[in-house]
CSV table of C-alpha atoms and ligand atoms in Angstrom, one decimal:
chain,number,residue,atom,x,y,z
A,801,MET,CA,0.0,0.0,0.0
A,802,TRP,CA,1.1,3.6,-0.7
A,803,TRP,CA,0.5,6.6,1.5
A,804,LEU,CA,1.2,9.9,-0.2
A,805,LYS,CA,1.2,12.7,2.4
A,806,GLU,CA,0.3,16.4,1.9
A,807,VAL,CA,0.5,16.2,-1.8
A,808,ALA,CA,-1.1,18.9,-4.0
A,809,VAL,CA,-3.8,16.8,-5.8
A,810,ILE,CA,-4.9,18.1,-9.2
A,811,ASP,CA,-7.9,16.2,-10.2
A,812,PRO,CA,-10.4,18.2,-12.3
A,813,SER,CA,-12.7,15.1,-12.5
A,814,GLN,CA,-13.6,15.7,-8.9
A,815,THR,CA,-12.6,19.4,-8.8
A,816,ILE,CA,-9.9,18.8,-6.4
A,817,SER,CA,-7.0,21.2,-6.4
A,818,SER,CA,-5.6,21.2,-2.9
A,819,PRO,CA,-3.2,19.3,-0.5
A,820,CYS,CA,-4.4,15.9,0.4
A,821,ASP,CA,-3.4,12.5,1.7
A,822,VAL,CA,-3.8,9.7,-0.8
A,823,LEU,CA,-4.0,6.0,-0.2
A,824,ILE,CA,-3.3,3.4,-2.9
A,825,LYS,CA,-4.2,-0.3,-2.4
A,826,ASP,CA,-4.6,-3.3,-4.7
A,827,GLY,CA,-3.9,-1.2,-7.8
A,828,LYS,CA,-6.7,1.3,-7.0
A,829,VAL,CA,-7.2,4.6,-5.3
A,830,LEU,CA,-8.5,3.7,-1.9
A,831,ASP,CA,-9.0,7.1,-0.3
A,832,ILE,CA,-8.3,10.8,-0.7
A,833,ALA,CA,-8.7,12.9,2.4
A,834,SER,CA,-7.5,16.3,3.6
A,835,SER,CA,-5.3,14.5,6.1
A,836,LEU,CA,-5.0,11.0,7.5
A,837,THR,CA,-3.5,9.7,10.8
A,838,GLU,CA,-1.3,6.7,11.4
A,839,VAL,CA,-4.3,5.0,13.0
A,840,ASP,CA,-6.5,5.6,10.0
A,841,VAL,CA,-3.9,4.3,7.7
A,842,SER,CA,-3.0,1.1,9.6
A,843,ALA,CA,-6.6,0.3,10.0
A,844,LYS,CA,-7.0,0.5,6.2
A,845,ALA,CA,-3.8,-1.4,5.5
A,846,GLN,CA,-5.1,-4.5,7.1
A,847,GLY,CA,-1.6,-5.8,7.8
A,848,GLU,CA,-0.1,-4.8,4.5
A,849,ALA,CA,3.2,-2.9,4.5
A,850,VAL,CA,2.8,0.8,3.9
A,851,GLU,CA,5.2,2.8,1.8
A,852,THR,CA,5.1,6.5,2.7
A,853,ILE,CA,5.9,9.4,0.3
A,854,GLU,CA,6.3,12.9,1.6
A,855,GLY,CA,4.4,14.8,-1.1
A,856,LYS,CA,4.8,18.4,0.2
A,857,GLY,CA,5.6,20.8,-2.7
A,858,LYS,CA,4.7,18.2,-5.4
A,859,PHE,CA,1.6,17.7,-7.5
A,860,LEU,CA,-0.2,14.4,-7.9
A,861,PHE,CA,-2.6,14.0,-10.9
A,862,PRO,CA,-4.2,11.2,-12.9
A,863,GLY,CA,-1.8,9.7,-15.4
A,864,LEU,CA,-1.8,11.5,-18.7
A,865,ILE,CA,-3.6,9.9,-21.6
A,866,ASP,CA,-2.1,10.5,-25.0
A,867,VAL,CA,-4.5,9.9,-27.9
A,868,HIS,CA,-1.9,10.3,-30.6
A,869,THR,CA,1.3,8.4,-30.5
A,870,HIS,CA,3.2,6.7,-33.4
A,871,LEU,CA,4.8,3.5,-31.9
A,872,ARG,CA,6.0,2.2,-35.4
A,873,GLU,CA,5.5,-1.5,-34.5
A,874,PRO,CA,5.0,-3.6,-36.6
A,875,GLY,CA,7.4,-2.8,-39.4
A,876,GLN,CA,9.5,0.2,-38.5
A,877,GLU,CA,11.1,-0.9,-35.3
A,878,GLU,CA,14.3,1.0,-36.1
A,879,LYS,CA,12.4,4.2,-35.3
A,880,GLU,CA,10.5,2.9,-32.2
A,881,ASP,CA,8.7,-0.2,-30.9
A,882,ILE,CA,5.9,-0.8,-28.5
A,883,LEU,CA,8.2,-1.6,-25.6
A,884,SER,CA,10.5,1.5,-26.1
A,885,GLY,CA,7.5,3.8,-26.8
A,886,SER,CA,5.6,2.6,-23.8
A,887,ARG,CA,8.7,3.1,-21.6
A,888,ALA,CA,9.1,6.6,-23.0
A,889,ALA,CA,5.5,7.2,-22.2
A,890,VAL,CA,5.8,6.5,-18.5
A,891,ARG,CA,9.0,8.4,-18.3
A,892,GLY,CA,7.0,11.4,-19.6
A,893,GLY,CA,4.0,11.0,-17.3
A,894,PHE,CA,1.7,9.1,-19.6
A,895,THR,CA,-0.1,6.0,-18.3
A,896,THR,CA,-2.3,5.3,-21.4
A,897,ILE,CA,-1.3,5.9,-25.0
A,898,LEU,CA,-3.3,5.3,-28.2
A,899,ALA,CA,-1.2,3.9,-30.9
A,900,MET,CA,-1.7,5.2,-34.4
A,901,ALA,CA,-2.4,2.8,-37.2
A,902,ASN,CA,0.1,3.9,-39.9
A,903,THR,CA,2.5,1.1,-39.3
A,904,GLN,CA,3.8,-1.4,-41.8
A,905,PRO,CA,1.5,-3.2,-42.4
A,906,VAL,CA,-1.2,-0.7,-41.4
A,907,ILE,CA,-3.6,-1.8,-38.6
A,908,ASP,CA,-6.6,-2.6,-40.7
A,909,LYS,CA,-7.9,-5.9,-39.3
A,910,ARG,CA,-8.7,-7.4,-36.0
A,911,ALA,CA,-5.6,-9.7,-35.8
A,912,LEU,CA,-3.4,-6.7,-36.1
A,913,ILE,CA,-5.4,-4.8,-33.4
A,914,GLU,CA,-4.9,-7.8,-31.1
A,915,PHE,CA,-1.2,-7.9,-31.9
A,916,VAL,CA,-0.7,-4.3,-30.9
A,917,ARG,CA,-2.8,-4.7,-27.7
A,918,LEU,CA,-0.9,-7.9,-26.7
A,919,GLN,CA,2.5,-6.3,-27.3
A,920,GLY,CA,1.4,-3.4,-25.1
A,921,GLU,CA,0.4,-5.9,-22.4
A,922,ARG,CA,3.7,-7.8,-22.7
A,923,ALA,CA,5.7,-4.6,-22.4
A,924,GLY,CA,3.8,-3.9,-19.1
A,925,TYR,CA,4.3,-0.1,-18.9
A,926,ALA,CA,1.7,2.3,-20.1
A,927,HIS,CA,-1.7,0.9,-21.3
A,928,VAL,CA,-1.4,0.7,-25.1
A,929,LEU,CA,-4.6,1.0,-26.9
A,930,PRO,CA,-4.6,0.3,-30.7
A,931,ILE,CA,-6.2,2.6,-33.2
A,932,GLY,CA,-7.4,0.9,-36.4
A,933,THR,CA,-7.4,2.4,-39.8
A,934,VAL,CA,-10.6,3.7,-41.3
A,935,THR,CA,-9.9,2.2,-44.7
A,936,LYS,CA,-8.3,-1.0,-45.9
A,937,GLY,CA,-4.6,-0.6,-46.5
A,938,MET,CA,-5.1,3.1,-45.6
A,939,GLN,CA,-6.0,3.5,-49.3
A,940,GLY,CA,-8.9,5.9,-48.7
A,941,SER,CA,-11.6,3.8,-50.5
A,942,GLU,CA,-12.9,0.7,-48.7
A,943,LEU,CA,-13.9,0.8,-45.1
A,944,VAL,CA,-12.4,-1.7,-42.6
A,945,GLU,CA,-14.6,-4.1,-40.5
A,946,MET,CA,-15.1,-1.6,-37.6
A,947,ALA,CA,-17.3,-3.7,-35.3
A,948,ASP,CA,-14.9,-6.7,-35.5
A,949,MET,CA,-11.9,-4.4,-34.8
A,950,LYS,CA,-13.7,-2.9,-31.9
A,951,GLU,CA,-14.2,-6.4,-30.4
A,952,GLY,CA,-10.4,-7.0,-30.8
A,953,GLY,CA,-9.8,-3.8,-28.7
A,954,ALA,CA,-9.7,-0.9,-31.2
A,955,ALA,CA,-10.1,2.5,-29.3
A,956,ALA,CA,-10.8,4.6,-32.4
A,957,PHE,CA,-10.3,4.6,-36.2
A,958,SER,CA,-7.9,6.8,-38.1
A,959,ASP,CA,-6.0,7.0,-41.4
A,960,ASP,CA,-3.7,9.4,-39.6
A,961,GLY,CA,-0.7,10.4,-41.6
A,962,LYS,CA,-3.0,10.6,-44.6
A,963,ASN,CA,-6.2,12.5,-45.2
A,964,ILE,CA,-9.3,10.7,-46.4
A,965,GLN,CA,-9.6,12.6,-49.6
A,966,ASN,CA,-12.9,11.2,-50.8
A,967,ALA,CA,-15.8,13.0,-48.9
A,968,GLU,CA,-18.2,10.1,-49.5
A,969,VAL,CA,-15.8,7.6,-47.9
A,970,MET,CA,-15.5,10.0,-44.9
A,971,ARG,CA,-19.3,10.4,-44.7
A,972,LEU,CA,-19.7,6.6,-44.7
A,973,ALA,CA,-17.0,6.2,-42.1
A,974,LEU,CA,-18.7,8.6,-39.7
A,975,GLU,CA,-22.0,6.8,-40.4
A,976,TYR,CA,-20.7,3.3,-39.8
A,977,ALA,CA,-18.5,4.2,-36.8
A,978,LYS,CA,-21.7,5.2,-35.0
A,979,LEU,CA,-22.5,1.5,-34.6
A,980,THR,CA,-19.3,1.0,-32.6
A,981,GLY,CA,-19.6,4.2,-30.5
A,982,LEU,CA,-15.9,5.0,-31.4
A,983,PRO,CA,-14.7,8.3,-32.9
A,984,ILE,CA,-13.2,8.7,-36.3
A,985,ILE,CA,-9.9,10.7,-35.9
A,986,SER,CA,-9.3,12.9,-38.9
A,987,HIS,CA,-5.9,14.0,-40.1
A,988,CYS,CA,-7.2,17.1,-42.0
A,989,GLU,CA,-5.0,17.8,-44.9
A,990,ASP,CA,-6.2,18.4,-48.4
A,991,LYS,CA,-3.6,16.6,-50.6
A,992,ASP,CA,-3.8,18.9,-53.5
A,993,LEU,CA,-3.5,22.1,-51.5
A,994,ALA,CA,-0.7,20.7,-49.4
A,995,GLY,CA,1.2,19.5,-52.5
A,996,ASP,CA,4.8,18.8,-51.8
A,997,GLY,CA,5.1,21.7,-49.3
A,998,LEU,CA,7.6,21.6,-46.5
A,999,MET,CA,6.4,24.2,-44.0
A,1000,ARG,CA,3.5,26.5,-43.5
A,1001,ARG,CA,3.1,29.0,-46.4
A,1002,GLY,CA,3.8,32.5,-45.1
A,1003,LEU,CA,6.5,35.1,-44.7
A,1004,ALA,CA,8.9,32.7,-43.1
A,1005,SER,CA,8.6,30.1,-45.9
A,1006,GLY,CA,9.1,32.9,-48.4
A,1007,ARG,CA,12.2,34.1,-46.7
A,1008,MET,CA,13.7,30.7,-46.6
A,1009,GLY,CA,12.7,29.7,-50.1
A,1010,LEU,CA,10.9,26.6,-48.9
A,1011,ARG,CA,7.7,25.4,-50.6
A,1012,GLY,CA,4.8,26.3,-48.5
A,1013,ILE,CA,1.6,24.5,-47.3
A,1014,PRO,CA,-1.3,26.9,-47.0
A,1015,GLY,CA,-3.3,27.0,-43.8
A,1016,SER,CA,-6.3,26.2,-46.0
A,1017,ALA,CA,-5.0,22.7,-46.7
A,1018,GLU,CA,-6.1,22.0,-43.1
A,1019,SER,CA,-9.1,24.2,-42.7
A,1020,VAL,CA,-11.0,23.2,-45.8
A,1021,ILE,CA,-11.0,19.6,-44.6
A,1022,VAL,CA,-11.9,20.7,-41.0
A,1023,GLY,CA,-14.9,22.5,-42.5
A,1024,ARG,CA,-15.8,19.4,-44.7
A,1025,ASP,CA,-15.6,17.0,-41.8
A,1026,LEU,CA,-17.6,19.2,-39.5
A,1027,ILE,CA,-20.3,19.4,-42.1
A,1028,LEU,CA,-20.3,15.6,-42.5
A,1029,ALA,CA,-20.3,15.0,-38.8
A,1030,GLU,CA,-23.3,17.3,-38.4
A,1031,GLU,CA,-25.2,15.6,-41.3
A,1032,THR,CA,-24.5,12.0,-40.1
A,1033,ARG,CA,-24.5,12.8,-36.3
A,1034,GLY,CA,-21.3,10.9,-36.3
A,1035,LYS,CA,-18.5,11.1,-33.7
A,1036,LEU,CA,-15.6,13.1,-35.0
A,1037,HIS,CA,-12.2,13.8,-33.4
A,1038,LEU,CA,-9.9,16.3,-35.2
A,1039,ALA,CA,-6.2,15.5,-34.8
A,1040,HIS,CA,-3.4,18.1,-34.4
A,1041,ILE,CA,-5.3,21.3,-35.1
A,1042,SER,CA,-2.8,24.0,-36.1
A,1043,THR,CA,-4.5,27.1,-37.6
A,1044,ALA,CA,-6.6,30.0,-36.2
A,1045,GLU,CA,-9.2,29.4,-38.9
A,1046,SER,CA,-9.7,25.7,-37.8
A,1047,VAL,CA,-10.2,26.9,-34.2
A,1048,ASP,CA,-12.8,29.3,-35.5
A,1049,LEU,CA,-14.7,26.6,-37.5
A,1050,ILE,CA,-14.7,24.2,-34.5
A,1051,ARG,CA,-16.0,26.9,-32.2
A,1052,LYS,CA,-18.9,27.6,-34.5
A,1053,ALA,CA,-19.6,23.9,-35.0
A,1054,LYS,CA,-19.7,23.2,-31.3
A,1055,ALA,CA,-22.1,26.1,-30.8
A,1056,ARG,CA,-24.4,24.2,-33.3
A,1057,GLY,CA,-24.1,21.0,-31.3
A,1058,VAL,CA,-21.8,19.0,-33.6
A,1059,ASP,CA,-20.3,15.9,-31.9
A,1060,VAL,CA,-16.7,17.0,-32.3
A,1061,THR,CA,-13.6,17.1,-30.2
A,1062,ALA,CA,-10.2,18.4,-31.2
A,1063,GLU,CA,-6.6,18.1,-30.1
A,1064,VAL,CA,-3.6,20.3,-30.2
A,1065,ASN,CA,0.1,19.2,-30.1
A,1066,PRO,CA,2.5,20.8,-27.6
A,1067,HIS,CA,4.8,21.9,-30.5
A,1068,HIS,CA,2.0,24.0,-32.0
A,1069,LEU,CA,1.5,25.7,-28.7
A,1070,ILE,CA,5.2,26.4,-28.2
A,1071,PHE,CA,6.8,27.1,-31.6
A,1072,CYS,CA,5.9,28.9,-34.7
A,1073,ASP,CA,7.1,29.0,-38.4
A,1074,GLU,CA,9.8,31.6,-37.6
A,1075,ASP,CA,11.6,29.1,-35.4
A,1076,ILE,CA,12.4,26.8,-38.3
A,1077,LYS,CA,15.9,26.7,-39.6
A,1078,LEU,CA,16.9,25.5,-43.0
A,1079,ASN,CA,19.8,23.4,-41.7
A,1080,ASP,CA,17.7,21.7,-38.9
A,1081,THR,CA,14.8,19.5,-39.7
A,1082,VAL,CA,13.7,18.9,-36.1
A,1083,LEU,CA,10.8,21.3,-36.4
A,1084,LYS,CA,9.7,19.8,-39.7
A,1085,VAL,CA,6.3,18.5,-38.7
A,1086,ASN,CA,2.9,17.8,-40.3
A,1087,PRO,CA,0.7,19.8,-39.9
A,1088,PRO,CA,3.4,22.5,-40.2
A,1089,LEU,CA,4.0,25.0,-37.4
A,1090,GLY,CA,1.8,28.1,-38.0
A,1091,SER,CA,2.2,31.8,-37.5
A,1092,LYS,CA,2.4,33.5,-34.1
A,1093,GLU,CA,-1.3,34.4,-34.5
A,1094,ASP,CA,-2.2,30.7,-35.1
A,1095,ARG,CA,-0.3,29.8,-31.9
A,1096,GLU,CA,-2.2,32.4,-29.9
A,1097,ALA,CA,-5.5,31.2,-31.3
A,1098,LEU,CA,-4.6,27.6,-30.4
A,1099,ILE,CA,-3.8,28.7,-26.8
A,1100,GLU,CA,-7.1,30.6,-26.6
A,1101,GLY,CA,-9.0,27.7,-28.0
A,1102,LEU,CA,-7.5,25.3,-25.5
A,1103,LYS,CA,-8.3,27.7,-22.7
A,1104,ASP,CA,-12.0,28.2,-23.7
A,1105,GLY,CA,-12.6,24.5,-24.4
A,1106,THR,CA,-12.9,24.8,-28.2
A,1107,ILE,CA,-9.9,22.5,-28.2
A,1108,ASP,CA,-10.6,19.7,-25.8
A,1109,MET,CA,-7.3,17.9,-25.6
A,1110,ILE,CA,-3.5,18.1,-25.8
A,1111,ALA,CA,-1.9,15.1,-27.6
A,1112,THR,CA,1.7,14.6,-28.5
A,1113,ASP,CA,1.7,13.2,-32.0
A,1114,HIS,CA,4.9,11.5,-30.9
A,1115,ALA,CA,6.5,10.8,-34.3
A,1116,PRO,CA,9.8,9.0,-33.8
A,1117,HIS,CA,12.3,8.9,-36.7
A,1118,THR,CA,15.9,7.7,-37.0
A,1119,GLN,CA,18.8,10.2,-37.0
A,1120,ALA,CA,19.7,9.0,-40.5
A,1121,GLU,CA,16.3,10.1,-41.8
A,1122,LYS,CA,16.1,13.4,-39.8
A,1123,THR,CA,19.6,14.5,-40.9
A,1124,ARG,CA,18.7,14.4,-44.6
A,1125,PRO,CA,18.3,17.7,-46.4
A,1126,PHE,CA,15.2,19.6,-45.4
A,1127,ALA,CA,13.2,18.6,-48.4
A,1128,GLU,CA,13.9,14.9,-48.0
A,1129,ALA,CA,13.6,14.4,-44.2
A,1130,PRO,CA,10.3,12.9,-42.8
A,1131,PHE,CA,7.8,15.0,-40.9
A,1132,GLY,CA,7.6,14.5,-37.1
A,1133,ILE,CA,8.8,15.3,-33.6
A,1134,ALA,CA,9.4,12.7,-30.9
A,1135,SER,CA,7.9,14.0,-27.7
A,1136,LEU,CA,6.6,11.5,-25.2
A,1137,GLU,CA,9.5,12.2,-22.8
A,1138,THR,CA,9.5,15.9,-23.0
A,1139,ALA,CA,6.0,17.1,-23.8
A,1140,LEU,CA,4.6,17.5,-20.3
A,1141,SER,CA,7.7,19.4,-19.0
A,1142,ALA,CA,7.7,21.5,-22.1
A,1143,VAL,CA,4.1,22.5,-21.6
A,1144,TRP,CA,4.8,23.2,-17.9
A,1145,GLN,CA,7.8,25.4,-18.7
A,1146,HIS,CA,6.5,27.2,-21.7
A,1147,LEU,CA,2.8,27.6,-20.8
A,1148,VAL,CA,2.1,26.9,-17.2
A,1149,VAL,CA,5.0,28.7,-15.5
A,1150,PRO,CA,4.5,31.9,-17.5
A,1151,GLY,CA,0.8,31.8,-16.6
A,1152,ARG,CA,-0.6,31.1,-20.0
A,1153,LEU,CA,-2.4,27.9,-19.0
A,1154,SER,CA,-3.3,26.5,-15.6
A,1155,LEU,CA,-2.0,23.1,-14.5
A,1156,ASP,CA,-5.7,22.2,-13.8
A,1157,ARG,CA,-6.5,22.8,-17.5
A,1158,VAL,CA,-3.5,20.8,-18.6
A,1159,VAL,CA,-4.6,17.8,-16.6
A,1160,GLU,CA,-8.2,18.2,-17.7
A,1161,ALA,CA,-7.1,18.4,-21.4
A,1162,TRP,CA,-4.5,15.6,-21.2
A,1163,SER,CA,-6.2,13.1,-19.0
A,1164,VAL,CA,-9.8,13.8,-18.0
A,1165,SER,CA,-11.2,14.7,-21.5
A,1166,PRO,CA,-9.4,12.0,-23.4
A,1167,ALA,CA,-10.8,9.4,-21.0
A,1168,LYS,CA,-14.3,10.8,-21.4
A,1169,ARG,CA,-14.2,11.1,-25.2
A,1170,PHE,CA,-12.6,7.7,-25.9
A,1171,GLY,CA,-14.5,5.9,-23.1
A,1172,LEU,CA,-11.4,4.9,-21.2
A,1173,ASN,CA,-10.8,3.7,-17.7
A,1174,GLY,CA,-8.7,6.5,-16.2
A,1175,GLY,CA,-8.5,10.3,-16.1
A,1176,THR,CA,-9.6,10.4,-12.4
A,1177,LEU,CA,-8.3,9.6,-8.9
A,1178,LYS,CA,-11.8,8.9,-7.6
A,1179,PRO,CA,-11.7,6.1,-5.0
A,1180,GLY,CA,-12.0,2.8,-6.8
A,1181,ALA,CA,-10.4,4.1,-10.0
A,1182,PRO,CA,-7.1,2.4,-11.2
A,1183,ALA,CA,-4.1,4.1,-9.6
A,1184,ASP,CA,-2.7,5.4,-12.8
A,1185,MET,CA,-1.0,8.6,-11.6
A,1186,VAL,CA,1.9,11.0,-11.8
A,1187,LEU,CA,3.9,12.7,-9.1
A,1188,PHE,CA,5.2,15.9,-10.6
A,1189,ASP,CA,8.0,17.9,-8.9
A,1190,PRO,CA,8.0,21.6,-10.0
A,1191,ASP,CA,11.6,22.0,-8.7
A,1192,TYR,CA,13.2,19.0,-10.2
A,1193,LYS,CA,15.8,20.0,-12.8
A,1194,GLU,CA,17.2,18.0,-15.7
A,1195,VAL,CA,19.1,18.7,-18.9
A,1196,ILE,CA,17.6,16.7,-21.8
A,1197,LYS,CA,20.4,14.4,-23.0
A,1198,PRO,CA,20.2,11.8,-25.7
A,1199,ALA,CA,21.8,9.2,-23.3
A,1200,ASN,CA,18.9,9.5,-20.9
A,1201,LEU,CA,16.1,9.1,-23.4
A,1202,VAL,CA,14.4,5.7,-23.4
A,1203,SER,CA,12.7,6.3,-26.7
A,1204,LYS,CA,14.7,5.0,-29.7
A,1205,ALA,CA,14.3,8.4,-31.3
A,1206,ARG,CA,16.3,11.6,-30.8
A,1207,ASN,CA,14.2,14.0,-33.0
A,1208,THR,CA,13.3,16.4,-30.3
A,1209,PRO,CA,13.8,20.2,-30.3
A,1210,PHE,CA,14.6,20.1,-26.6
A,1211,LEU,CA,18.0,18.2,-26.7
A,1212,GLY,CA,20.5,20.1,-24.6
A,1213,LYS,CA,17.8,22.2,-23.0
A,1214,SER,CA,17.4,22.4,-19.3
A,1215,PHE,CA,13.9,21.7,-17.8
A,1216,GLN,CA,12.7,22.5,-14.4
A,1217,GLY,CA,9.5,20.7,-13.4
A,1218,LEU,CA,9.3,17.0,-14.3
A,1219,PRO,CA,7.3,13.8,-13.5
A,1220,VAL,CA,9.4,12.0,-10.8
A,1221,MET,CA,7.1,9.0,-10.0
A,1222,VAL,CA,4.6,7.3,-12.2
A,1223,TRP,CA,2.3,4.4,-11.2
A,1224,VAL,CA,0.3,2.2,-13.6
A,1225,GLU,CA,-2.5,0.4,-11.7
A,1226,GLY,CA,-0.7,1.0,-8.5
A,1227,ARG,CA,2.6,-0.4,-9.7
A,1228,LEU,CA,5.5,2.0,-9.6
A,1229,VAL,CA,7.0,2.1,-13.2
A,1230,GLN,CA,9.1,5.3,-13.0
A,1231,LYS,CA,11.1,6.7,-10.1
A,1232,ASP,CA,13.4,9.7,-10.1
A,1233,ARG,CA,13.3,9.8,-13.9
A,1234,MET,CA,14.4,6.1,-14.2
A,1235,VAL,CA,12.0,3.7,-15.9
A,1236,LEU,CA,11.8,0.6,-13.6
B,2592,DOR,O1,4.5,14.9,-38.4
B,2592,DOR,C1,3.9,13.9,-38.6
B,2592,DOR,N1,4.4,12.7,-38.5
B,2592,DOR,N2,2.6,14.0,-38.9
B,2592,DOR,C2,1.8,13.0,-39.2
B,2592,DOR,O2,0.7,13.2,-39.5
B,2592,DOR,C3,2.4,11.7,-39.3
B,2592,DOR,C4,3.5,11.5,-38.4
B,2592,DOR,C5,4.3,10.3,-38.7
B,2592,DOR,O3,3.8,9.2,-38.9
B,2592,DOR,O4,5.6,10.4,-38.8
B,2593,ZN,ZN1,-1.6,13.3,-38.5
């Protein structure tokens, strides 16, 4: 049994944001109280040994749930695999991750869903929930067997990495997914408008002479999908929203009652197109980083609830790939191990976003939208949780990363404020930044 004393509990699911004593037993939260005595605790322990943690000055919150990670297994294990990715997750404060389906082969049938789920269980770190593709072979034309895949453990459907260009296919997907109750996650990117662009079209792309991707490549598909979700009454989740125009469209659709949720990635909240350097592909990401105005609109959207969630879009690639010339390097940032601390440092510490909102957006609302067991420290809930120390300092070094990937913009940067203990179902899986 664990007894965390005087820890600042942040649990928006129960509107708790105050120092508490927390008891964990049999993998579950047993009790949260303003203070407990030795007598209370030994009565509840019923003979079991009690490990005590002095929580003063630290935060405890439900484990983060990341609805957008690329774990690359099967097929591209040189970039990442389910074991390394789920270890990186718990190092970063995530206790549940949803694995994207654009692997090789793509996850378009039940046997593959079961494979990913079992690999996650074998790894034994974060809960790994597979996302299935929407279309067979991710070819954008024929729908997968959604009900069968749900039975195998699919948490959602997405052709992420690729847009579903055919509007009728998208309409049918939203219609059929209703039978499963699972959301369709849309990677909104009009193929023709995006062309072979390398970064967001604007002053910065012009100055660097790099081919641009207009913001409209995203927002025209956001608009299309919102209209289709409204018409079908389907359940839509919009991945990695990156433009002010998209935020505006989502805000209006929500006001009309469309069943839509949206996510934003930490890098779109922290960086903008002006941060990109021609000789460094680390910020080459899809959707591309927008303007400063886009970034402000995303922060505002996250604050007012237009954007429901934060998600990493952890996209690991090898150094050999990321050190190619800008035009040839793949899109993506690996972020599971740094995302929470980066958001803390760049948004919470300067007062742009509250820690309560971060926990709500990265744990409570993903659990709610995807129907997951988690996102709360209510008594009886699984003890998936994070102890966060706002004073802990660390320089991000390649040697310390447990992900196989090194494509993070934070290498060499010093962070203050890190997750220092992580439990999955009451089992300690990370302590003092070491994965156990
Ligand atoms: O930057 C990205 N990388 N965006 C995506 O949509 C796909 C992802 C990947 O799979 O590498
Ligand atoms: Zn995507």
